[in-house]
CSV table of C-alpha atoms in Angstrom, one decimal:
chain,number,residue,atom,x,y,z
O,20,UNK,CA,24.9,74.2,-76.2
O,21,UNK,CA,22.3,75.7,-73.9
O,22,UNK,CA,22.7,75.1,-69.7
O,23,UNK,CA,19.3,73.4,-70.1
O,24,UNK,CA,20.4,71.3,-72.5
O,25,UNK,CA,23.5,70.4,-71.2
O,26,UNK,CA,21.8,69.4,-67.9
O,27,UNK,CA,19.8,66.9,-69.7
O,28,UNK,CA,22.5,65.4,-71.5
O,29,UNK,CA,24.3,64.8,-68.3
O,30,UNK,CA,21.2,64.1,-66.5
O,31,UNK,CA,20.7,61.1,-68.9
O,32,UNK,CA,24.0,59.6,-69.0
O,33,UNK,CA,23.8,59.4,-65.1
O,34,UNK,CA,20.6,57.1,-65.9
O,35,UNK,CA,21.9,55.0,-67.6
O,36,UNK,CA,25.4,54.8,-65.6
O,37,UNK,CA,22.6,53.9,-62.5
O,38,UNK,CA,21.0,51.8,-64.8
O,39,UNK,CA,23.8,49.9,-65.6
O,40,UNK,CA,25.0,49.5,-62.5
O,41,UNK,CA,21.5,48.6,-61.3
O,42,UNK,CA,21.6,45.2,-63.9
O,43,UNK,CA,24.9,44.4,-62.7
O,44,UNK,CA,24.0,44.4,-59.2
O,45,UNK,CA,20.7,41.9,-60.2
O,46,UNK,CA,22.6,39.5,-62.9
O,47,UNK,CA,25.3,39.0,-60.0
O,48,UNK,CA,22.5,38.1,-57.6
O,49,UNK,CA,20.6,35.9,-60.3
O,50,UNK,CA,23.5,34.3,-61.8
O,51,UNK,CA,23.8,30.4,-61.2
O,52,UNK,CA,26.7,29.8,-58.9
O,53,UNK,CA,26.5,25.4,-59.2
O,54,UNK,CA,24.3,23.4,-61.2
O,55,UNK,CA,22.6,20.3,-59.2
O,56,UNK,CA,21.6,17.4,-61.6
O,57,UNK,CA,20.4,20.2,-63.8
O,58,UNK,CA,18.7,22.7,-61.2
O,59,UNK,CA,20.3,25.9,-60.5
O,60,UNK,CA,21.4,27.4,-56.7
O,61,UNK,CA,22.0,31.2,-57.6
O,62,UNK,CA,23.7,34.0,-55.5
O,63,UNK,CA,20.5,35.1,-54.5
O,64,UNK,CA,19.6,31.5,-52.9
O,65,UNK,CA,23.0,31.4,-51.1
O,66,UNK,CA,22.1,35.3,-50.1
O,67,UNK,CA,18.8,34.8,-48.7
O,68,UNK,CA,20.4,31.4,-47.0
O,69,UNK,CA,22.7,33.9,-44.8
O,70,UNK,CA,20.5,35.9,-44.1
O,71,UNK,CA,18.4,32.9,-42.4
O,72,UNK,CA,21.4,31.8,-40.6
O,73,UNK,CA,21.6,35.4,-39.1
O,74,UNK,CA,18.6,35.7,-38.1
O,75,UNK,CA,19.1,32.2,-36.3
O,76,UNK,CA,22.4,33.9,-35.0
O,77,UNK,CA,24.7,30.9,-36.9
O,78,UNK,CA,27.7,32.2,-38.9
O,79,UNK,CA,28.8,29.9,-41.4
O,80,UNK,CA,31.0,30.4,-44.8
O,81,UNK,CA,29.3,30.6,-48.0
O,82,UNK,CA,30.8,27.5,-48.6
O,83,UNK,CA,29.1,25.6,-46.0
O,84,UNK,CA,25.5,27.1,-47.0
O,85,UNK,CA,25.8,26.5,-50.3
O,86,UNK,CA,27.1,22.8,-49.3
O,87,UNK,CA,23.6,22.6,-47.4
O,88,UNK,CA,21.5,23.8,-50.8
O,89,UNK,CA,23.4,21.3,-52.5
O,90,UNK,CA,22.5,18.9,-50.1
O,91,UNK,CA,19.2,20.2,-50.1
O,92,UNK,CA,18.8,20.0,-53.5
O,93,UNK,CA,19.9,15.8,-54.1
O,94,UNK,CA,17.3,14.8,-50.8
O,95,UNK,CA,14.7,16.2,-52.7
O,96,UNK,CA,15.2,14.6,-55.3
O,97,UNK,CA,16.2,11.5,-53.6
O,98,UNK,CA,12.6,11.7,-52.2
O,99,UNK,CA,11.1,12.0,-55.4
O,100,UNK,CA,12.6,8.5,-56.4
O,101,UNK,CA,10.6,6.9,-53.9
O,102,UNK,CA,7.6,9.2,-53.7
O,103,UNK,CA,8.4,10.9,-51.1
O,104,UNK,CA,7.0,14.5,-52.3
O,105,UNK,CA,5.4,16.5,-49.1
O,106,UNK,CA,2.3,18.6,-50.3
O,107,UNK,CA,1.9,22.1,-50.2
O,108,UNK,CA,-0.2,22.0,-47.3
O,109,UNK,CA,2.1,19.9,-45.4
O,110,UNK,CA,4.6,22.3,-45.6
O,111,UNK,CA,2.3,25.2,-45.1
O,112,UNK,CA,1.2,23.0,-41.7
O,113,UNK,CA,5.1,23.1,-40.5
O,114,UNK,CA,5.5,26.7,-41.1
O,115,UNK,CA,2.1,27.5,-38.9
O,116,UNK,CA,3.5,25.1,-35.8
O,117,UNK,CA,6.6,26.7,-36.5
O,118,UNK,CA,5.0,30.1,-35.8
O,119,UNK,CA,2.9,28.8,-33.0
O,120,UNK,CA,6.4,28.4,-31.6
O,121,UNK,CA,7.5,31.6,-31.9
O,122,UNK,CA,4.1,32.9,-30.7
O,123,UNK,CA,3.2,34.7,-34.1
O,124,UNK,CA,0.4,33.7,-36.8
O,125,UNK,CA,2.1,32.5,-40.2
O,126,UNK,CA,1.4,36.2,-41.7
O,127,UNK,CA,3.3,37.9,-38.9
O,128,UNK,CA,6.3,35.4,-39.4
O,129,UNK,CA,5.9,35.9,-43.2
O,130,UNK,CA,6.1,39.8,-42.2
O,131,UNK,CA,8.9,39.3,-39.7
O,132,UNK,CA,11.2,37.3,-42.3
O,133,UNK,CA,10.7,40.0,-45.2
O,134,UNK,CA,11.9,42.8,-42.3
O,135,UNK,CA,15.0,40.9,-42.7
O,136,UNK,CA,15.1,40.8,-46.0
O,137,UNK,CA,14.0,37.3,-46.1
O,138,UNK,CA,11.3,35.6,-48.6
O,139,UNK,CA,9.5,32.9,-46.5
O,140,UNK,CA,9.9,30.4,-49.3
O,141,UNK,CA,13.6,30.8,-48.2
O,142,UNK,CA,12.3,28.9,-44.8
O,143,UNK,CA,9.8,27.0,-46.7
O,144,UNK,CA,12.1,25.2,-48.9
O,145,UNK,CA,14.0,24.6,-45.9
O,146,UNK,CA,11.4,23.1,-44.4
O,147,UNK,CA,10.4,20.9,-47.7
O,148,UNK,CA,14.2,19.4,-47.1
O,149,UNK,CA,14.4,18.4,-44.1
O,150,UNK,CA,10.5,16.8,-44.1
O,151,UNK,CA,11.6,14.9,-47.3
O,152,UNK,CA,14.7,13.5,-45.7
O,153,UNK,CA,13.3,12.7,-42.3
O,154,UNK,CA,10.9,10.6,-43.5
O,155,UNK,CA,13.4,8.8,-46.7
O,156,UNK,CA,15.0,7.8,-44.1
O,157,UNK,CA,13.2,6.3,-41.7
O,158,UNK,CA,11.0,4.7,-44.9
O,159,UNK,CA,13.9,3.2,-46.0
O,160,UNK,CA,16.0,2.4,-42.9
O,161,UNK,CA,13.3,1.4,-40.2
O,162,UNK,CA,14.6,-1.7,-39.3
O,163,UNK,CA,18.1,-0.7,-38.6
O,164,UNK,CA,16.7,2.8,-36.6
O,165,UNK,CA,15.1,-0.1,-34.3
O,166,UNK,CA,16.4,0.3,-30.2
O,167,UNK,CA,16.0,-2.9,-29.0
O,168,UNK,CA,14.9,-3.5,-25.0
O,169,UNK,CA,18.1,-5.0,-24.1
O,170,UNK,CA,20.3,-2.6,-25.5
O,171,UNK,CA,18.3,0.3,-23.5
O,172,UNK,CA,18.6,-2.4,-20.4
O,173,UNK,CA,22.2,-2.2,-20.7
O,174,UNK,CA,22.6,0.8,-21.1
O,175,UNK,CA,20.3,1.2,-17.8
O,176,UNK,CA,23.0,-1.0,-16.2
O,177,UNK,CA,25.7,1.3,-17.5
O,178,UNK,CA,24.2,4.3,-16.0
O,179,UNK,CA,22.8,2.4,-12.7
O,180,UNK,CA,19.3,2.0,-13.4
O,181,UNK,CA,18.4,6.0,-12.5
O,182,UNK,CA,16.3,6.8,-9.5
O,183,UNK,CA,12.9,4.9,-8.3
O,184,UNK,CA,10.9,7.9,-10.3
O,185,UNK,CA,12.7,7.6,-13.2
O,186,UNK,CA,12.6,3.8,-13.3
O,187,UNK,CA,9.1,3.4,-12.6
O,188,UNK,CA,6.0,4.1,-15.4
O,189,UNK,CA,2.3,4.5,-14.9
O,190,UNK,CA,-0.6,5.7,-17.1
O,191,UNK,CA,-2.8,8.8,-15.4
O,192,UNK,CA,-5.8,9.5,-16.9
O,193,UNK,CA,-7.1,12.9,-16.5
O,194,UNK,CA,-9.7,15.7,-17.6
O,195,UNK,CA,-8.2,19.2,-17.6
O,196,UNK,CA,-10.0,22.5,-16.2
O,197,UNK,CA,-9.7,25.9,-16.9
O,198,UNK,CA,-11.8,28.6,-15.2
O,199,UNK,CA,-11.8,31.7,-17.7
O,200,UNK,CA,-10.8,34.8,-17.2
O,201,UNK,CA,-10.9,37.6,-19.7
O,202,UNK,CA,-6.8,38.8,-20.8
O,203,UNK,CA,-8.5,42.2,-20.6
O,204,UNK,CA,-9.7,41.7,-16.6
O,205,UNK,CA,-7.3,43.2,-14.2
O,206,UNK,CA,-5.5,41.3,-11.5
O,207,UNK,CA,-7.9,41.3,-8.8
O,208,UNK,CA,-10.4,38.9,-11.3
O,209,UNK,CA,-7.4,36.2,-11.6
O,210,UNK,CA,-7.2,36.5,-7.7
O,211,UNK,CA,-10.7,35.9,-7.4
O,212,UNK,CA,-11.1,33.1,-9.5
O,213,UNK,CA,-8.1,31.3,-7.9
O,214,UNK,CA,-9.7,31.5,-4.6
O,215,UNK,CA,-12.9,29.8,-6.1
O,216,UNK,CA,-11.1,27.6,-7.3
O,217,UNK,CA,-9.2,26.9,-3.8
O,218,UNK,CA,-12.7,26.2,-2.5
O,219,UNK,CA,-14.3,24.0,-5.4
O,220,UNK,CA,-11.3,21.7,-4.9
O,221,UNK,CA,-12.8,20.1,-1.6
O,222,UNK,CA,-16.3,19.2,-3.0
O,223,UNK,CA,-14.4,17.2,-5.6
O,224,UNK,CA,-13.8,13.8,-4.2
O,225,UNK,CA,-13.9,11.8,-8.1
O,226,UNK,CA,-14.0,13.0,-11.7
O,227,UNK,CA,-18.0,12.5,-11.2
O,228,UNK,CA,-18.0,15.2,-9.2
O,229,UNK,CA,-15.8,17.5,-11.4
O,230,UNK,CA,-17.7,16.7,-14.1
O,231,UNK,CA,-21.0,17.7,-12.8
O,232,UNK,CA,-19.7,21.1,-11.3
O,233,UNK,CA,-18.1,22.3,-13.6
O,234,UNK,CA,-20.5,21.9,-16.6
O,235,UNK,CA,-22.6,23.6,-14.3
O,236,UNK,CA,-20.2,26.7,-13.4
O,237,UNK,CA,-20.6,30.1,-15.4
O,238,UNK,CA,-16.8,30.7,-17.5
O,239,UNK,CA,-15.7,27.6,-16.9
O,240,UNK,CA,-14.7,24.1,-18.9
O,241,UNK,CA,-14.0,20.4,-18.3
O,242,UNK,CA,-12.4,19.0,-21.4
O,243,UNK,CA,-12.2,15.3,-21.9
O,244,UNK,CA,-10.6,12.9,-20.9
O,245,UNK,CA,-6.4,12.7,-21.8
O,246,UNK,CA,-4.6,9.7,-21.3
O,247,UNK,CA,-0.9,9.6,-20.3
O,248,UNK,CA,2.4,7.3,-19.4
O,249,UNK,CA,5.1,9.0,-17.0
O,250,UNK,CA,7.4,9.1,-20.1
O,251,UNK,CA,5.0,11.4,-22.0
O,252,UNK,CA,4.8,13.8,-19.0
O,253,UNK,CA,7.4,16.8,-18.3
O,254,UNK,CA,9.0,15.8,-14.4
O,255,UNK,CA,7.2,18.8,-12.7
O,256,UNK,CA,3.4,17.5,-13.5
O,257,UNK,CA,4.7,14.3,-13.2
O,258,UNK,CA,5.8,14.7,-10.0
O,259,UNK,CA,2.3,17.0,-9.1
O,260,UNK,CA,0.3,14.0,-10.3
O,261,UNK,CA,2.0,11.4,-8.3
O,262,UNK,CA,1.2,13.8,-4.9
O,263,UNK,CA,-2.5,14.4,-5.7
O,264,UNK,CA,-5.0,11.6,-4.7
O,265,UNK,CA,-7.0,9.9,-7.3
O,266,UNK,CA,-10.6,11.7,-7.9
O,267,UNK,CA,-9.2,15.1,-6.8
O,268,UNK,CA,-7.7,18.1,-8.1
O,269,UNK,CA,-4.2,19.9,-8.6
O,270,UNK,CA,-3.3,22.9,-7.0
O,271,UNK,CA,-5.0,25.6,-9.4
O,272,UNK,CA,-2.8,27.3,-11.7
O,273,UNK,CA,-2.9,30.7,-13.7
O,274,UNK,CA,-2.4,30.6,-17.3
O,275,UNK,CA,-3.3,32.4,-20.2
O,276,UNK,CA,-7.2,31.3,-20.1
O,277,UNK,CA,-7.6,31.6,-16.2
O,278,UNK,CA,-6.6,29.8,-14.0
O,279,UNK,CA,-6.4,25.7,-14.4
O,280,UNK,CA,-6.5,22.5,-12.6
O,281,UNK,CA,-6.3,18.8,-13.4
O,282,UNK,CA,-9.1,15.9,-12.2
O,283,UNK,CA,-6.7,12.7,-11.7
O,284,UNK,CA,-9.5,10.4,-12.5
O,285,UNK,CA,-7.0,7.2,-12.6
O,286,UNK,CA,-3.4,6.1,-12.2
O,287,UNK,CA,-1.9,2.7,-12.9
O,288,UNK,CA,1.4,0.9,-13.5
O,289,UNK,CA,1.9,0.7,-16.9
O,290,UNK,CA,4.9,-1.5,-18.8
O,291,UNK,CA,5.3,1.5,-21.1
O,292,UNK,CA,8.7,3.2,-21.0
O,293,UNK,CA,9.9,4.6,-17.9
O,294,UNK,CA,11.2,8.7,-18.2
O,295,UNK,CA,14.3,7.0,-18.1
O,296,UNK,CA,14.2,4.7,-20.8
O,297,UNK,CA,12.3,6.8,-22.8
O,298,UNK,CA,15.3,9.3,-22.4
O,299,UNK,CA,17.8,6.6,-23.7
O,300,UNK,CA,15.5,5.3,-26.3
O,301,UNK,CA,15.5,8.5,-28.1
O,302,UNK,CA,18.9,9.3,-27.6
O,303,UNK,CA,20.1,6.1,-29.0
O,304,UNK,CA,17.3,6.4,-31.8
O,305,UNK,CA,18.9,10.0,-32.6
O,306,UNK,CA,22.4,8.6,-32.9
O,307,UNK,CA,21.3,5.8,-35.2
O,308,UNK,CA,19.5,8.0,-37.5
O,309,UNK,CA,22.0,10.5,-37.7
O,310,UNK,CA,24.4,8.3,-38.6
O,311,UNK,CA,22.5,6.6,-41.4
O,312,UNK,CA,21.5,9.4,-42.9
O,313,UNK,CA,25.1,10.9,-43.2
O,314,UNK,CA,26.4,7.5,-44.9
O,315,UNK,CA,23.2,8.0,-46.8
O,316,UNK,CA,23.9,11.6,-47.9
O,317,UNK,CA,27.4,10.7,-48.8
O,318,UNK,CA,25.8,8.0,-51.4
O,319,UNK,CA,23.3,10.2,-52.6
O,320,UNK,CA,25.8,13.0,-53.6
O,321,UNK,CA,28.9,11.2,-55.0
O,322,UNK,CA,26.0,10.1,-57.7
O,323,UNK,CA,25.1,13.7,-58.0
O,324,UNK,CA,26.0,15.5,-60.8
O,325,UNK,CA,27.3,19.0,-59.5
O,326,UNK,CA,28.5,21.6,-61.6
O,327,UNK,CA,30.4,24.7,-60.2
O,328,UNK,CA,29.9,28.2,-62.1
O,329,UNK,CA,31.9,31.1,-62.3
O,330,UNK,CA,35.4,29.1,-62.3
O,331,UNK,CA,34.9,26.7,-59.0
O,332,UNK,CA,36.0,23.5,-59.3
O,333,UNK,CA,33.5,21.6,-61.5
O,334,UNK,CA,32.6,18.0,-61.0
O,335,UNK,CA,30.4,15.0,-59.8
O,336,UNK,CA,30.1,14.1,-56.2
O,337,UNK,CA,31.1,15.1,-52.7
O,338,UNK,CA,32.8,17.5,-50.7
């Protein structure tokens, strides 16, 4: 036998050893590791699941992410039961505000996922889950998700009624302003701006007056008008709204467009929730809903047919 020769003979059989290898590696990632009323979770779901929950910074055992495909998994099809079947689009729509969030287009979170290693139908599905249930079950379990008043009065009582801010609710109307300034203008153009705004803020007695000056102003906008209750407010504009008189204009601000002000063009006592009540509301809400939809989960996947590969424990039900 000739060196060359011999070369390519052991040249191939490293191929193939690679080769081999190579297929294990993929059928262990591909092969089904539970069986959910007929639908397979594989290694690679409860792979890409992990890696999710790093990027998130969560550690949890494999156990507990594949519990959450499994759960995953019987809401869905749950939802389907009673139509409950979000659209493409609709989940596409989460995964954009999700971005917004996170201050990147969809494309750049798509990009920053696969860095990781991640698909984004990884997220997506996620997504798809946990719209489906959210909406199953307040659909189905409205009436009992209900906070009545005098259960948030008591609990008012409980917790001494809160401060006079907190206790109190009014609706401002308003019409927000921006003066623009370019993100590529240097500092001494925000500056400037801020100090025209500073004096535009005296010739502004009403919203009639905002209105007409600043349609007529070069770079600058006066949006319509935006209708809020104290409880829909964060506490800081809250509290800047109750200290500016009606028909004039906040302190100017500088933002990301220029620099921005709000016309108070009305402010009323409202019987809309209070900060406060609004804060108990949805706490109680939140506690009512998680615990229907736990009993609810429980019911859903004792009827589940769940099917453990690879030598797990085999079954129907729950944990």
């Amino acid at each position: 036998m000739t060196t060359k020769l011999f070369f390519r003979i052991l040249g191939a059989a490293l191929f193939c050893a690679a080769m081999a290898g190579s297929g294990t590696g993929v059928a262990r990632a591909q092969s089904v590791a539970v069986m959910v009323n007929g639908e397979p979770i594989t290694n690679f779901d409860i792979d890409q699941r992990s890696r999710l929950d790093k990027l998130s910074h969560q550690s949890r055992s494999r156990q507990q992410i594949l519990d959450e495909l499994i759960d995953e998994k019987v809401k869905i099809r749950e939802g389907k039961k009673y139509g409950v079947n979000p659209s493409d689009s609709d989940i596409e729509s989460s995964f954009s505000s999700m971005s917004s969030r996170m201050r990147m287009t969809p494309d750049q979170m798509t990009k920053m996922l696969a860095a990781q290693g991640i698909r984004a139908e990884t997220l997506k599905s996620k997504i798809k889950a946990d719209m489906v249930w959210t909406s199953l079950v307040r659909g189905r379990f409205k009436d009992s998700l209900l906070v009545g008043e005098k259960d948030i009065q008591a609990q008012l009582a409980a917790t001494g009624g809160g401060d006079k801010g907190s206790t109190e609710s009014f609706e401002y109307q308003m019409r927000p302003i921006v003066l623009i300034v370019s993100r590529s203008s240097d500092g001494g153009a925000m500056e400037a701006r801020r100090k025209e705004a500073e004096s535009l803020r005296s010739r502004v007695q009403s919203c009639e007056d905002a209105d007409r000056i600043f349609k007529a102003l070069p770079n600058a906008a006066i949006r319509g008008m935006v209708v809020k209750t104290s409880a829909d407010l964060p506490p800081a504009l809250r509290e800047l709204l109750d200290k500016t008189p009606v028909g004039q204009l906040t302190a100017p601000e500088a933002t990301r467009q220029g620099i921005e002000m709000v016309a108070l063009c009305g402010r009323k006592p409202t019987t809309a929730d209070t900060p406060k009540k609004r804060e108990i509301r949805d706490k109680m809400f939140a506690e009512k809903f998680m615990a229907k939809s736990k009993d609810y989960l429980r019911e859903v996947r004792a009827a589940a047919m769940i099917e453990y590969r690879g030598g797990a424990d085999a079954g129907r039900g729950g944990r």
